Every structure is written in C-alpha cells, then in structure tokens.
Amino acid sequence: MARKHSRHGSYEVPALEEAQVPAVSCWLCGRPMGKTIVWHHPVPKSRGGRDVVPMHSICQQTLIANFTNSELQRHGLDVEALLAHPAVRKFVDWVAKKDPDFTATIAKKPR
C-alpha cells in the first residue's frame, strides 16, 4: 500500500526557467517554422547526401516538383542557386505572406 506522505519530506520538482528556444526558420523560404518540421536532405540520400535542413512541407514539395535528384545534387547546400530558378522564386515570393502552418497542393512540373 502506498504511503500518503514520504518519510523524507515532500518531493518537489524544481522550477525550470523557461528557456528561450531559438526560432527555427525554413531553409528555403526563411519563414519561421510552424508545428510541423520536415528535415530535408538538400543533396538526396540516393546521391550521398547526409546533411539535413529544416523546411516546411510545402517548400520541400516545391523543390521535389521542380528539380530532379541530379539537379539537387549539383546545387547542394547553395540555396541561392535554387532561388534563382524562376518557379521557385515565384513560389517563395507567394508563400512569404502565408502563416507557418500553411499547406497546399503543389502541381508537378511537366517533364
């Protein structure tokens, strides 16, 4: 049977100071992250990529729709080169005004 009171006094959880968690921003669009964070491989794993970056799911879908794995491998971690692509630049300008948890369907590029 459990005791109502401990012999050694009450157990108190020490108050933790609320640490300021640094705001994580999306690697592609630069907006703050919402509830969902997608860890994206800028260089695809199939091409030897190991690094991961935080992204919104809609931003990741845009990259996948506009670039092949070999194109992503060539760009590597150079986000400026990806933003130079007209479709990606248009998307980033459009999504900049949306809230962090915004999501939508992304049309695939005809190949």
PDB file of C-alpha atoms in Angstrom, residues 6-77:
ATOM      1  CA  SER A   6       7.105  10.420   2.388  1.00  0.00           C
ATOM      2  CA  ARG A   7       9.365   9.923   5.387  1.00  0.00           C
ATOM      3  CA  HIS A   8      11.887  12.313   3.892  1.00  0.00           C
ATOM      4  CA  GLY A   9       9.585  15.201   3.096  1.00  0.00           C
ATOM      5  CA  SER A  10       7.665  16.083   0.028  1.00  0.00           C
ATOM      6  CA  TYR A  11       9.119  15.675  -3.413  1.00  0.00           C
ATOM      7  CA  GLU A  12       9.108  18.936  -5.267  1.00  0.00           C
ATOM      8  CA  VAL A  13      10.043  19.339  -8.853  1.00  0.00           C
ATOM      9  CA  PRO A  14      12.434  22.260  -9.158  1.00  0.00           C
ATOM     10  CA  ALA A  15      11.010  25.088 -11.205  1.00  0.00           C
ATOM     11  CA  LEU A  16      12.649  25.158 -14.587  1.00  0.00           C
ATOM     12  CA  GLU A  17      13.298  28.507 -16.131  1.00  0.00           C
ATOM     13  CA  GLU A  18      11.538  28.771 -19.419  1.00  0.00           C
ATOM     14  CA  ALA A  19      14.434  28.632 -21.795  1.00  0.00           C
ATOM     15  CA  GLN A  20      14.095  30.670 -24.914  1.00  0.00           C
ATOM     16  CA  VAL A  21      14.177  28.174 -27.746  1.00  0.00           C
ATOM     17  CA  PRO A  22      15.730  29.800 -30.778  1.00  0.00           C
ATOM     18  CA  ALA A  23      13.228  30.200 -33.572  1.00  0.00           C
ATOM     19  CA  VAL A  24      13.960  27.779 -36.378  1.00  0.00           C
ATOM     20  CA  SER A  25      13.407  29.123 -39.864  1.00  0.00           C
ATOM     21  CA  CYS A  26      12.834  27.326 -43.138  1.00  0.00           C
ATOM     22  CA  TRP A  27      15.964  26.737 -45.208  1.00  0.00           C
ATOM     23  CA  LEU A  28      14.245  27.705 -48.475  1.00  0.00           C
ATOM     24  CA  CYS A  29      11.777  30.492 -47.696  1.00  0.00           C
ATOM     25  CA  GLY A  30      13.190  31.817 -44.422  1.00  0.00           C
ATOM     26  CA  ARG A  31       9.797  31.896 -42.667  1.00  0.00           C
ATOM     27  CA  PRO A  32       9.601  30.669 -39.064  1.00  0.00           C
ATOM     28  CA  MET A  33       8.645  27.015 -38.693  1.00  0.00           C
ATOM     29  CA  GLY A  34       5.166  26.005 -37.543  1.00  0.00           C
ATOM     30  CA  LYS A  35       4.131  22.807 -35.761  1.00  0.00           C
ATOM     31  CA  THR A  36       5.497  20.509 -38.455  1.00  0.00           C
ATOM     32  CA  ILE A  37       9.166  20.480 -39.387  1.00  0.00           C
ATOM     33  CA  VAL A  38      10.350  18.398 -42.329  1.00  0.00           C
ATOM     34  CA  TRP A  39      14.036  17.516 -42.225  1.00  0.00           C
ATOM     35  CA  HIS A  40      15.063  17.673 -45.879  1.00  0.00           C
ATOM     36  CA  HIS A  41      18.258  16.337 -47.478  1.00  0.00           C
ATOM     37  CA  PRO A  42      19.441  19.142 -49.842  1.00  0.00           C
ATOM     38  CA  VAL A  43      21.610  16.556 -51.564  1.00  0.00           C
ATOM     39  CA  PRO A  44      19.381  13.476 -51.905  1.00  0.00           C
ATOM     40  CA  LYS A  45      20.354  10.428 -49.866  1.00  0.00           C
ATOM     41  CA  SER A  46      20.498   8.417 -53.087  1.00  0.00           C
ATOM     42  CA  ARG A  47      23.262  10.796 -54.215  1.00  0.00           C
ATOM     43  CA  GLY A  48      25.280  10.561 -50.992  1.00  0.00           C
ATOM     44  CA  GLY A  49      23.675  13.412 -49.080  1.00  0.00           C
ATOM     45  CA  ARG A  50      23.939  13.324 -45.297  1.00  0.00           C
ATOM     46  CA  ASP A  51      23.151  16.884 -44.229  1.00  0.00           C
ATOM     47  CA  VAL A  52      19.579  17.797 -43.307  1.00  0.00           C
ATOM     48  CA  VAL A  53      17.920  21.195 -43.114  1.00  0.00           C
ATOM     49  CA  PRO A  54      14.560  22.254 -41.622  1.00  0.00           C
ATOM     50  CA  MET A  55      11.843  23.032 -44.149  1.00  0.00           C
ATOM     51  CA  HIS A  56       8.088  23.457 -44.418  1.00  0.00           C
ATOM     52  CA  SER A  57       6.440  20.531 -46.162  1.00  0.00           C
ATOM     53  CA  ILE A  58       5.114  22.825 -48.897  1.00  0.00           C
ATOM     54  CA  CYS A  59       8.647  24.128 -49.557  1.00  0.00           C
ATOM     55  CA  GLN A  60      10.016  20.602 -49.799  1.00  0.00           C
ATOM     56  CA  GLN A  61       7.228  19.633 -52.199  1.00  0.00           C
ATOM     57  CA  THR A  62       8.126  22.610 -54.389  1.00  0.00           C
ATOM     58  CA  LEU A  63      11.765  21.539 -54.622  1.00  0.00           C
ATOM     59  CA  ILE A  64      10.803  17.964 -55.452  1.00  0.00           C
ATOM     60  CA  ALA A  65       8.356  19.162 -58.113  1.00  0.00           C
ATOM     61  CA  ASN A  66      10.860  21.461 -59.828  1.00  0.00           C
ATOM     62  CA  PHE A  67      14.189  19.620 -59.613  1.00  0.00           C
ATOM     63  CA  THR A  68      15.466  16.131 -60.284  1.00  0.00           C
ATOM     64  CA  ASN A  69      17.804  14.392 -57.831  1.00  0.00           C
ATOM     65  CA  SER A  70      20.806  15.083 -60.069  1.00  0.00           C
ATOM     66  CA  GLU A  71      19.909  18.807 -60.225  1.00  0.00           C
ATOM     67  CA  LEU A  72      19.583  18.926 -56.437  1.00  0.00           C
ATOM     68  CA  GLN A  73      22.950  17.202 -56.131  1.00  0.00           C
ATOM     69  CA  ARG A  74      24.563  19.858 -58.348  1.00  0.00           C
ATOM     70  CA  HIS A  75      23.102  22.698 -56.269  1.00  0.00           C
ATOM     71  CA  GLY A  76      23.990  21.060 -52.950  1.00  0.00           C
ATOM     72  CA  LEU A  77      23.561  23.416 -49.978  1.00  0.00           C
TER      73      LEU A  77
END
